[in-house]
Coordinates of C-alpha atoms and ligand atoms in Angstrom, one line a residue:
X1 CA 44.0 -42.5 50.0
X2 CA 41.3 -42.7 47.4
X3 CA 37.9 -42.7 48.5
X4 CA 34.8 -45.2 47.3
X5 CA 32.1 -43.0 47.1
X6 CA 28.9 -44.8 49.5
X7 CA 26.1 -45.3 46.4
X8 CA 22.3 -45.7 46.9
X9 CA 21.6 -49.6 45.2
X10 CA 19.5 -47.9 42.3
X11 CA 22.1 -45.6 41.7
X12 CA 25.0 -47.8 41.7
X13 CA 22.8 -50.8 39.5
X14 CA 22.7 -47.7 36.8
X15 CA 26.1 -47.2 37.5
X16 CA 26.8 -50.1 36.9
X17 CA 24.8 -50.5 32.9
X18 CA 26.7 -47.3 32.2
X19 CA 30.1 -48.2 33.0
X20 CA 30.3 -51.0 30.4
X21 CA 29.4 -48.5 27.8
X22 CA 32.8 -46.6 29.1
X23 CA 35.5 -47.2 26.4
X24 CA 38.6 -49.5 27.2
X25 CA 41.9 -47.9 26.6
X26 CA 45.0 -49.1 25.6
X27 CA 47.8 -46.9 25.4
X28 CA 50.4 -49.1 23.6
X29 CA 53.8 -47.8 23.5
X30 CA 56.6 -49.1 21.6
X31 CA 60.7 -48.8 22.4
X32 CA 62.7 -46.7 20.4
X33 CA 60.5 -47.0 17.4
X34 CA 60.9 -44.2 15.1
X35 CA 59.0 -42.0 13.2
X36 CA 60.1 -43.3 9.7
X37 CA 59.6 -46.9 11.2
X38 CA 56.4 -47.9 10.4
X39 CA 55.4 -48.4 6.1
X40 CA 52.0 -45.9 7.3
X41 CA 54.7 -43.3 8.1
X42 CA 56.6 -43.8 4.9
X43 CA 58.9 -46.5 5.1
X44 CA 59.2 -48.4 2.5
X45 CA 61.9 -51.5 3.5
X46 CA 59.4 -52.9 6.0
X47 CA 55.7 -53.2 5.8
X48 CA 54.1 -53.2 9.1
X49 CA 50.1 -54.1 7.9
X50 CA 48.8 -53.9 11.1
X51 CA 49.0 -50.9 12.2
X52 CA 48.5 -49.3 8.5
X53 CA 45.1 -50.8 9.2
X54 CA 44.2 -49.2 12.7
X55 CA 46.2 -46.1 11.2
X56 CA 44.0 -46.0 8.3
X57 CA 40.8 -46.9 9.9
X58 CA 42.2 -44.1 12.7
X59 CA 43.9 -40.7 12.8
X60 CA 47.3 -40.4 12.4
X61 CA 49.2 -37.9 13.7
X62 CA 52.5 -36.2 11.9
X63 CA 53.6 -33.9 14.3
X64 CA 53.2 -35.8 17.9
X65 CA 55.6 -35.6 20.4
X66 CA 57.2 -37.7 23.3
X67 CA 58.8 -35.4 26.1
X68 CA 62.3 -37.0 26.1
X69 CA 64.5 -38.4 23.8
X70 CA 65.2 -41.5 25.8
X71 CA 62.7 -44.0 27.8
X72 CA 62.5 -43.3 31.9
X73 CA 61.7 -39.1 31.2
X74 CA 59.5 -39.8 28.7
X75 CA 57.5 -42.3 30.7
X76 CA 57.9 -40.4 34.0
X77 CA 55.7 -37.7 31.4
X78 CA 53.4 -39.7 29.9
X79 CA 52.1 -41.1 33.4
X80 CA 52.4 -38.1 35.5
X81 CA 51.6 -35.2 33.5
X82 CA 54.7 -33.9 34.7
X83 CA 57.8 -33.1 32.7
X84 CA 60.6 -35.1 33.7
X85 CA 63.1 -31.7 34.5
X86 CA 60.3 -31.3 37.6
X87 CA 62.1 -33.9 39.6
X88 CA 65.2 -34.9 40.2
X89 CA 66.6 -38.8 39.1
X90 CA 64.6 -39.3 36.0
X91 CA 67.2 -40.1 33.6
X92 CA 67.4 -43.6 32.1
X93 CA 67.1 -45.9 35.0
X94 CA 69.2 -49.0 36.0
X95 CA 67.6 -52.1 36.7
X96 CA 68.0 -51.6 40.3
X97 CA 67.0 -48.4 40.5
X98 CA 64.1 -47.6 43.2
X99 CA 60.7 -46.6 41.8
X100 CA 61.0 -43.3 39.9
X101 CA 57.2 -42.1 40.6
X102 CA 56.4 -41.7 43.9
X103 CA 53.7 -43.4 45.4
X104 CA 51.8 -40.0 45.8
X105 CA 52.0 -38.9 42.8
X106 CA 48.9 -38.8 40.4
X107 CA 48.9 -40.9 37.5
X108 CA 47.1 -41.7 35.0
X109 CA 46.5 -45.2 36.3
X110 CA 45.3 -43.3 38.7
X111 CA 42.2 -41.3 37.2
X112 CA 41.5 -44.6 35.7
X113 CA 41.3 -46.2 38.9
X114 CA 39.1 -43.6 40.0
X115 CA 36.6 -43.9 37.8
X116 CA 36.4 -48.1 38.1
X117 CA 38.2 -49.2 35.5
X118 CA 40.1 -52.2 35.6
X119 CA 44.3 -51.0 35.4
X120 CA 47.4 -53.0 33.9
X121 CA 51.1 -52.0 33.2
X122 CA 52.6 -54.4 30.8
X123 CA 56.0 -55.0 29.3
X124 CA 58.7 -52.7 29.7
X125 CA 58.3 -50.8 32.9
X126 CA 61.7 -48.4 33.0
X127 CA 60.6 -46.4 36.0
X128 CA 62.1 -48.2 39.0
X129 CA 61.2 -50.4 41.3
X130 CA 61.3 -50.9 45.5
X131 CA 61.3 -48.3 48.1
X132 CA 65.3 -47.9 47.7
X133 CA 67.6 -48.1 44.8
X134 CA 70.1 -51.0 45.2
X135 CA 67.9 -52.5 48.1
X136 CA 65.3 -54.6 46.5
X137 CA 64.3 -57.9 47.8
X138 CA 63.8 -59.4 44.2
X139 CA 63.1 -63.0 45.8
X140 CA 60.3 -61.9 48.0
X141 CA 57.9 -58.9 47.2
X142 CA 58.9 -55.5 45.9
X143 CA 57.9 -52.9 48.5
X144 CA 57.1 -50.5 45.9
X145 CA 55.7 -51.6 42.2
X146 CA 52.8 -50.1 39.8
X147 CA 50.1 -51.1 42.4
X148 CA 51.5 -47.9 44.8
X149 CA 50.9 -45.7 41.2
X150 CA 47.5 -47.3 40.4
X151 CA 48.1 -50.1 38.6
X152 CA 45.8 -53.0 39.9
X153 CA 48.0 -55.8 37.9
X154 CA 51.7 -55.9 36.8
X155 CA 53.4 -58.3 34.4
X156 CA 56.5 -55.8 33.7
X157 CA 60.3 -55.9 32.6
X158 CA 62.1 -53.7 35.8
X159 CA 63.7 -51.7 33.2
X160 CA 64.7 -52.8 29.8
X161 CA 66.1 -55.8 27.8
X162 CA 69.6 -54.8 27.9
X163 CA 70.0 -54.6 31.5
X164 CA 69.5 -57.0 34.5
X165 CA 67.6 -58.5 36.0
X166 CA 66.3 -60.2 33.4
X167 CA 63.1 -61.7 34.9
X168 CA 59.7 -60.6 34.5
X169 CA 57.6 -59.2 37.4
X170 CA 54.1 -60.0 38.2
X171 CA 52.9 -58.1 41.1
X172 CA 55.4 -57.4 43.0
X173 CA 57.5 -60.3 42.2
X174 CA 59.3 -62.0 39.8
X175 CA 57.2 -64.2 37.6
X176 CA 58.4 -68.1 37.7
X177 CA 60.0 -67.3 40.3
X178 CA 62.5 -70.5 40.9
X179 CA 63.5 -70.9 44.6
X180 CA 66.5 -72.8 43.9
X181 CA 68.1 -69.9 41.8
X182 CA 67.9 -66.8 44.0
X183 CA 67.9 -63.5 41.8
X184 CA 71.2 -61.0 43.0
X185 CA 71.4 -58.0 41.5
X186 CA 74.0 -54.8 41.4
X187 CA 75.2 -52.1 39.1
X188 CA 78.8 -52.0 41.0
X189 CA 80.1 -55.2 41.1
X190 CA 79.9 -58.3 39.3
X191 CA 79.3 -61.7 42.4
X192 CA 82.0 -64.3 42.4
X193 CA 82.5 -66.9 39.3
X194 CA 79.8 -65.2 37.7
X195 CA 80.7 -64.7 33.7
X196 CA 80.6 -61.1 31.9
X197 CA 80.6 -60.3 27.9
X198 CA 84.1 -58.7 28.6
X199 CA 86.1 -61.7 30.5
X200 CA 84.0 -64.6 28.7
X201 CA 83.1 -63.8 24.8
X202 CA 83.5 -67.4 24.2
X203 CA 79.8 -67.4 25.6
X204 CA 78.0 -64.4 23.7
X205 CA 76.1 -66.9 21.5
X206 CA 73.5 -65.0 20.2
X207 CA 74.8 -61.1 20.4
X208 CA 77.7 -59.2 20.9
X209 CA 78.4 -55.9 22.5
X210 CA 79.2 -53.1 19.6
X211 CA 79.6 -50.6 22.7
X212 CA 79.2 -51.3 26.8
X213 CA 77.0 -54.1 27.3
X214 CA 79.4 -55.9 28.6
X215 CA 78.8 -57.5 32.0
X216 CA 76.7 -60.4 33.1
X217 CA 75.3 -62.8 30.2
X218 CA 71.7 -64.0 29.9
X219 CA 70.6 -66.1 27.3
X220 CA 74.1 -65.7 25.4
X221 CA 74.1 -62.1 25.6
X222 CA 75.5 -59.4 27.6
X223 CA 74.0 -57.2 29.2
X224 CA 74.5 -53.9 31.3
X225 CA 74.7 -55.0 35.6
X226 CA 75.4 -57.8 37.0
X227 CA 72.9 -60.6 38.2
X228 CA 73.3 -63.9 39.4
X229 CA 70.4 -66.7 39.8
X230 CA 66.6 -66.3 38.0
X231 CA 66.8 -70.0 36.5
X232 CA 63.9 -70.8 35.6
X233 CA 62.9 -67.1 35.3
X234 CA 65.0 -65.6 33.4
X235 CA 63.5 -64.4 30.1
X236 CA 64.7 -65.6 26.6
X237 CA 65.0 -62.5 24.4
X238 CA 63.1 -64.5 21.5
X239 CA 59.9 -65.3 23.7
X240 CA 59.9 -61.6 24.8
X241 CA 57.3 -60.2 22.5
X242 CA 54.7 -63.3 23.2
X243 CA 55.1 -62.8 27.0
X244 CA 53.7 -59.6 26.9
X245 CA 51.4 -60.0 24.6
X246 CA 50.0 -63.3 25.6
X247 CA 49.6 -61.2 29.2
X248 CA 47.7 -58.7 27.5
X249 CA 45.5 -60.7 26.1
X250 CA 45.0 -62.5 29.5
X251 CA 44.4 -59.3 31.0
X252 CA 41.2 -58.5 28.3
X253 CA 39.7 -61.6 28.3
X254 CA 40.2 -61.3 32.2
X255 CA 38.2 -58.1 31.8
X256 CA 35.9 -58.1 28.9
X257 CA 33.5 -56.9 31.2
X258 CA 34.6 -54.2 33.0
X259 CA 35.8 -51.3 31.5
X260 CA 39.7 -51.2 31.9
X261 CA 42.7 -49.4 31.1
X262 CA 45.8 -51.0 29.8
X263 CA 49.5 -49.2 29.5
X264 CA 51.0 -51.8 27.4
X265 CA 54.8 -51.4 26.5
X266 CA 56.5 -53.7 23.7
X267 CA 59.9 -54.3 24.1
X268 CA 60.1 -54.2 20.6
X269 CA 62.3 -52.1 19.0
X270 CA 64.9 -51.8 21.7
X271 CA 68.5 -53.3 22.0
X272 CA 69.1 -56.2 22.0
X273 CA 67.1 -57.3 19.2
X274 CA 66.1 -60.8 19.6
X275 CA 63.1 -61.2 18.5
X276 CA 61.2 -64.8 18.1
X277 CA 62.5 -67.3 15.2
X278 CA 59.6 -67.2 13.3
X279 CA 60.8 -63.9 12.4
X280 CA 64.2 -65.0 11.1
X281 CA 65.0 -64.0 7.8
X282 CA 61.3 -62.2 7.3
X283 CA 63.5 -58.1 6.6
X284 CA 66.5 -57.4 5.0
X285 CA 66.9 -54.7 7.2
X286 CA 67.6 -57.9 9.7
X287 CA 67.2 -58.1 13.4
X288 CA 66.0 -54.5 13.4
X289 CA 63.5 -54.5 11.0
X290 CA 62.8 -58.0 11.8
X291 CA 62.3 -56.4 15.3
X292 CA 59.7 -54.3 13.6
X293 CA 57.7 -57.0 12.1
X294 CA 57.5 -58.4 15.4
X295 CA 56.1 -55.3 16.8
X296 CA 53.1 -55.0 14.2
X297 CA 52.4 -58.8 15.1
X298 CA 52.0 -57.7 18.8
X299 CA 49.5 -55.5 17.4
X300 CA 47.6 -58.1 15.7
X301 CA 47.2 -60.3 18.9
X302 CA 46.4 -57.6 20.9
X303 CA 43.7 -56.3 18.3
X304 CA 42.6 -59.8 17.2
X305 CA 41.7 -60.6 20.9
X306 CA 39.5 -57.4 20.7
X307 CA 38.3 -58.8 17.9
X308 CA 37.0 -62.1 19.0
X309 CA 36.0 -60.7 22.2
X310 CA 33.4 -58.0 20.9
X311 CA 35.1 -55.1 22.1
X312 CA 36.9 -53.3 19.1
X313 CA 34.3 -50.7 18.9
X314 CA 34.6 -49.9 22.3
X315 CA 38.1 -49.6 23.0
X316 CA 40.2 -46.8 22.1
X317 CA 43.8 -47.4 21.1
X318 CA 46.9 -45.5 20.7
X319 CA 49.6 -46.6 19.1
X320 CA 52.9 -44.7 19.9
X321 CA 56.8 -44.5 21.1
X322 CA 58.6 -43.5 24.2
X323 CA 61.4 -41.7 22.0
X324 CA 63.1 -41.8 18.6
X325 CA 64.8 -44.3 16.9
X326 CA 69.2 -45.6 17.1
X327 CA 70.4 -48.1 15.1
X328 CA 73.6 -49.2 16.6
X329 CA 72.5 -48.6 20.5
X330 CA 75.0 -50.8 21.7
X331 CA 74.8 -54.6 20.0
X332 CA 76.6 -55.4 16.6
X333 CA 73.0 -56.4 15.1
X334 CA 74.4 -55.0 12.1
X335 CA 71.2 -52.8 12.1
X336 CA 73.8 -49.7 10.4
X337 CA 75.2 -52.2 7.5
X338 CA 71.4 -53.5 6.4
X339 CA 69.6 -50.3 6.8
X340 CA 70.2 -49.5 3.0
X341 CA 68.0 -46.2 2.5
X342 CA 65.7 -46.9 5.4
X343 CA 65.5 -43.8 7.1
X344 CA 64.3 -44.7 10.7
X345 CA 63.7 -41.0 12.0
X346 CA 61.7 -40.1 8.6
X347 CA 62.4 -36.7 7.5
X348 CA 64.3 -35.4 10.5
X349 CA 67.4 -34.7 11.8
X350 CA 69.2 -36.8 14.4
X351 CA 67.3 -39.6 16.9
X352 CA 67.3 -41.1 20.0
X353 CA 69.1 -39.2 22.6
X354 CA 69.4 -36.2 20.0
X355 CA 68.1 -32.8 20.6
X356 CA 67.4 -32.5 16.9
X357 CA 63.5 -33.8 16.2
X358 CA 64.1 -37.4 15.3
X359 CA 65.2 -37.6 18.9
X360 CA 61.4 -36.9 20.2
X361 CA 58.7 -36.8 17.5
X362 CA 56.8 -40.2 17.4
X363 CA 54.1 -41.8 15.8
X364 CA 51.0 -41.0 17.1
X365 CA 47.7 -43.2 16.0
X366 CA 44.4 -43.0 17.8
X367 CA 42.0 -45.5 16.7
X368 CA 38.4 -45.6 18.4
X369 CA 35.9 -47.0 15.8
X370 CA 32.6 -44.8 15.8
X371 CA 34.0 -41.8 17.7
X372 CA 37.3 -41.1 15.7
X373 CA 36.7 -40.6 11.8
X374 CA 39.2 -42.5 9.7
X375 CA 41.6 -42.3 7.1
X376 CA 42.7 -39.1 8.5
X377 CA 46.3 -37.6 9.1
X378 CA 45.9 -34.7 11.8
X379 CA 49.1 -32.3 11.5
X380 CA 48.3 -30.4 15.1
X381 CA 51.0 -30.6 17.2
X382 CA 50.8 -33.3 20.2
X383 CA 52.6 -33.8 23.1
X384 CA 52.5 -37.1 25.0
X385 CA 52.7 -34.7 28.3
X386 CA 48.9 -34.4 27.6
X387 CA 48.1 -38.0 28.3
X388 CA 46.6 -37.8 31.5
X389 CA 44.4 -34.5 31.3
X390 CA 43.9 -36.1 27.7
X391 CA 42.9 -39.5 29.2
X392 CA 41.3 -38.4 32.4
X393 CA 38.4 -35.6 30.3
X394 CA 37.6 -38.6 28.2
X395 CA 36.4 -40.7 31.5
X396 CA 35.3 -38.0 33.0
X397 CA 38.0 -38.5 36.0
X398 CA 39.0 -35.0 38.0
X399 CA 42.4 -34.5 38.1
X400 CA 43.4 -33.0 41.6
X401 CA 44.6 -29.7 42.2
X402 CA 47.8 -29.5 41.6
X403 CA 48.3 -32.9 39.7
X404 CA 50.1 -33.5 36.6
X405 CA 50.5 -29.7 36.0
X406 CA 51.8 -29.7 32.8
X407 CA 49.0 -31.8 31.4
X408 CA 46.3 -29.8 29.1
X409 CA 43.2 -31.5 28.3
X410 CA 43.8 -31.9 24.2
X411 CA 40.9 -34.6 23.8
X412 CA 39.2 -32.7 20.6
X413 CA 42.0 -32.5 18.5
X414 CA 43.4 -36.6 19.8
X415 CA 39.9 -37.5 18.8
X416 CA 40.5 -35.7 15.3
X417 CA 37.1 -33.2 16.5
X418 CA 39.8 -30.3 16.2
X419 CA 42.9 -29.1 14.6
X420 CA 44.0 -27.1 17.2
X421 CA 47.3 -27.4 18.0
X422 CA 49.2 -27.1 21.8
X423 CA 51.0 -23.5 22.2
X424 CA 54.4 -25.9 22.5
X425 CA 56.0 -29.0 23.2
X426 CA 58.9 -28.9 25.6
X427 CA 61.2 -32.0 25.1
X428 CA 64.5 -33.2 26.9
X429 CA 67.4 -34.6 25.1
X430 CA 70.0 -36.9 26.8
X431 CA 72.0 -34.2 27.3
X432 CA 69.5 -32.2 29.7
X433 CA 69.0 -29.6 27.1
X434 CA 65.1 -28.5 27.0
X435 CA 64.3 -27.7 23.8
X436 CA 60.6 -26.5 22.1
X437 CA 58.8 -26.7 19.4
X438 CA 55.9 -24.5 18.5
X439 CA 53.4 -25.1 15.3
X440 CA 56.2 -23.4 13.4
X441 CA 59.6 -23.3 15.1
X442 CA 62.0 -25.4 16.5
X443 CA 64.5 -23.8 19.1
X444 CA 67.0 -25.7 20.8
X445 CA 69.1 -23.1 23.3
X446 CA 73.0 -23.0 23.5
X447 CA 74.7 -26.4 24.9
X448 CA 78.0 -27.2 25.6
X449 CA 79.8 -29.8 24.0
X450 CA 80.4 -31.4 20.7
X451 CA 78.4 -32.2 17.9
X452 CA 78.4 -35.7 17.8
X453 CA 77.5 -38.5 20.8
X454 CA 81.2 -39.7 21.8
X455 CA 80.2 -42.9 23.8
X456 CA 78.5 -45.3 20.8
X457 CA 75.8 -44.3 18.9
X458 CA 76.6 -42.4 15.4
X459 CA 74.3 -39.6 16.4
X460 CA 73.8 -35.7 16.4
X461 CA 73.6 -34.2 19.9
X462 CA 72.1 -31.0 18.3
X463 CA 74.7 -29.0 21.1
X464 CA 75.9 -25.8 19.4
X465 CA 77.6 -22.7 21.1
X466 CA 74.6 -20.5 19.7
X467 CA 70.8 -20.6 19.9
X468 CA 69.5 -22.6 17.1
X469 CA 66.1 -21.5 15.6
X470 CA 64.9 -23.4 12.7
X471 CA 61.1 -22.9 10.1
X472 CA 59.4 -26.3 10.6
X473 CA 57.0 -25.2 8.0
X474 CA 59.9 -24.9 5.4
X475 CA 62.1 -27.7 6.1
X476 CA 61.8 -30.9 8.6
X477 CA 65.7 -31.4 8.9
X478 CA 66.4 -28.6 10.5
X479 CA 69.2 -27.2 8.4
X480 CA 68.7 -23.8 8.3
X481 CA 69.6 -21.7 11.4
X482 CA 67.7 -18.6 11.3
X483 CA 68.1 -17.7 14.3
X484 CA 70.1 -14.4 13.4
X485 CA 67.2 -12.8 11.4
X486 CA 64.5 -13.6 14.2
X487 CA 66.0 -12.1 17.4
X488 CA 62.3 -11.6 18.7
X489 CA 61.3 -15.3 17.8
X490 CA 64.6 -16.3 20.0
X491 CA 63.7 -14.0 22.9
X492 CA 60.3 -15.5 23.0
X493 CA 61.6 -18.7 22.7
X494 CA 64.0 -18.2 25.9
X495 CA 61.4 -16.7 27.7
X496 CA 59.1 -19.5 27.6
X497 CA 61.6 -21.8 28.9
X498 CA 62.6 -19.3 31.8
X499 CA 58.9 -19.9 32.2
X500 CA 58.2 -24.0 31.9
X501 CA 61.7 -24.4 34.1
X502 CA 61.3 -22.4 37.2
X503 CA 65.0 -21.4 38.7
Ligands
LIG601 C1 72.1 -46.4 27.0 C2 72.5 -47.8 26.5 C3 71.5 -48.1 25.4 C4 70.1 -48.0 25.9 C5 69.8 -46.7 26.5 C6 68.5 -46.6 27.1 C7 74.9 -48.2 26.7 C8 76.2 -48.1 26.1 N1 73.8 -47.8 26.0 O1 72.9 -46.0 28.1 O2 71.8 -49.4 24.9 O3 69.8 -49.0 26.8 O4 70.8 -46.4 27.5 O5 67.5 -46.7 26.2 O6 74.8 -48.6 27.9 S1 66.0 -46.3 26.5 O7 65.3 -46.4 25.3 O8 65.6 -47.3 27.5 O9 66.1 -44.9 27.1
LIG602 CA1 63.2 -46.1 24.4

């Protein structure tokens, strides 16, 4: 339980003057976007002017990491504080599955909470749902949502775009709901008559499957699960990216003034690619980078409404990604055949699920006019696992004892005031390998199994019999084992992760 502290009237009236002088954060998190995604971080086959502009009025960072290579452990991090090998179940959720974060957990929704702001999750969610996995009421009210973790309002996908149910939820419940289509859901069986990619491709209109993706069909494409019902509630892929951002705008003109806190996830640039007809056309790197395009335009309305609103100055933004970037993850978008020299995961090796570095290191743009300098790179290493200490020193929240424990306080160097980098950034791959990176080194430990991901994407694992070391500050692709002529760097290396993974 959270207490409301009992304020003399004088004392809450100043209170009150100060606390709309407290910045607004929005922590804006994109899907599989990589680090060579965005023309600020090099690419050159889509331009994404929008966030050049906030990166260039900002810092950018070029060595930021998420804590996973995939979505639900890297999210589980970036709201607890907690890296996502602490607790059992956090791999990448079903649409069904129960709420990942428990209810007592400290978040950062939390700290925000605590200190009056004004708290929204928005877009994809990924972190469960409900009490009980494979027990949700969807047609009444969830018994567990982002209001148990500190979240005041919800307007959330339950997991992602490729999986059911497809139906966005507003508080507990799914948004439009229509009564006459009750929502069933299930990751076992598909419900009688009900159509699936595999027995009816006659109805994929929009997308087909390149790998799984297979079962029920939404909107002419398949997706992974089975669902039945939603009518009038189920989503259309292209009017994805407006939802949420029309919701986020909603939410800051709802709360222009307040001071508030908004963990806002695009969709954009995860499977399936869909993104609005405008778009059609706009990239010859196709849905993908058309994907993109619509991404930077989420930025624009979200900025533009801070903008008209008065309160650019006093919001601080990040601009990041949950994990590294695939290109075939599952849907023949053909985003392999029109990537032409495009190179998604900039300079490094592998990407999403990888343990190699394009798997986890992000973008990373903090953009707070007045109190971050601009038209600065900052090459410190960053971890999204200090989010909430990050977030919480900044509005002067106390994180409990024992809360978010892997979370360090890193404010200075996200506010470009220092250089200094963390000691090391622990990351998971798909695979369950932890692997670290320090200011210089790179060391992924031993892993069975085979170099390659043998279920879809064309992707390095980064398993190898032996420990892997590699010189950051020498090469970024992580080529050059050298892990033979530094034994002591290697017993280090293993020693900190005895240490960070308690047996
Ligand atoms: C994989 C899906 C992939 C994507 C990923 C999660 C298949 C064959 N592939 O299992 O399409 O959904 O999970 O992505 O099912 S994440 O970014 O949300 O972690
Ligand atoms: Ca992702």
């Amino acid at each position: 339980m959270k207490k409301t502290p009992l304020l003399l009237p004088a004392l809450a009236l100043g209170m009150a003057a100060q606390a709309q002088q407290r910045p607004n954060v929005i922590l804006l998190v994109a899907d599989d976007l990589g680090y060579g995604d965005l023309s600020c971080y090099g690419a050159t086959r889509v331009s994404t002017p929008c966030v050049d502009s906030l990166a260039n009025a900002g810092l950018r960072f070029t060595d930021a990491h998420a804590t996973a290579s995939t979505s639900t452990p890297s999210r589980f991090s970036l709201l607890t504080g907690l890296y996502p090998f602490r607790q059992k179940g956090t791999d990448v959720a079903a649409g069904n599955a129960g709420m990942i974060i428990h209810p007592e957990t400290y978040t950062v929704a939390d700290a925000f909470a605590s200190q009056g702001y004004a708290t929204a999750a928005l877009g994809k969610w990924h972190l469960g749902l409900g009490s009980r996995t494979a027990q949700q009421d969807w047609n009444g009210e969830l018994d567990q949502s982002p209001r148990d973790l500190g979240f005041q309002y919800h307007y959330i996908m339950a997991a992602t775009a490729d999986r059911v149910p497809c139906v966005f939820i507003e508080n507990g419940r799914i948004a439009n709901f229509d009564p006459s289509a009750p929502v069933e859901v299930s990751y076992r069986k598909n419900f009688d008559g009900e159509p699936t990619g595999r027995s009816n491709p006659e109805l994929l209109t929009k997308l087909r499957p390149s790998h799984g993706h297979d079962q029920s069909i939404v909107n002419g494409i398949s997706r992974i699960g089975f669902m039945k019902g939603g009518g009038k509630a189920l989503w259309r892929d292209e009017d994805i990216a407006d939802s949420i951002a029309s919701h986020a705008v909603a939410f800051i003109e709802a709360h222009r003034d307040q001071p508030f806190f908004m963990y806002l996830c695009t969709n954009d640039i995860h499977v399936p690619r869909m993104p609005h007809e405008r778009f059609r056309g706009k990239s010859a790197m196709g849905l993908r980078g058309e994907a993109i395009l619509q991404f930077d335009e989420t930025v624009r309305q979200v900025t533009d409404a801070l903008r008209r609103l008065g309160l650019s100055d006093n919001t601080l933004l990040i601009i990041t990604s949950d994990n590294g970037p695939v290109l075939d993850d599952g849907y023949a978008d053909e985003a392999i055949s029109l990537a032409g020299d495009h190179r998604p995961g900039g300079p490094f090796r592998g990407g999403k699920y990888s343990s190699f570095e394009a798997g986890s290191v992000v973008p990373f743009i903090v953009h707070w006019p007045g109190h971050v300098r601009g038209g600065r790179t900052s090459d410190a290493l960053v971890s999204q696992i200090d989010n909430v200490a990050t977030l919480a020193s900044l509005i002067g929240a106390e994180v409990p004892e024992g809360a978010a424990a892997d979370s360090q306080d890193a404010l200075k160097t996200w506010l470009g005031k220092s250089k200094k980098s963390r000691s090391f950034a622990a990351k998971y791959a798909a695979n369950h390998n932890i692997v670290l990176r320090t200011d210089r080194w790179k060391f992924i430990p031993p892993h069975d199994g085979g170099p390659m991901i043998t279920w879809g994407p064309r992707i390095e694992t980064g398993n190898a019999p032996v420990p892997q070391l590699y010189d950051m500050r020498r090469a970024e692709d992580e080529q050059t084992n050298v892990a033979e002529s530094n034994p002591k760097v290697v017993a280090r290396m293993m020693d900190l992760l005895r240490q960070i993974q308690p047996k």
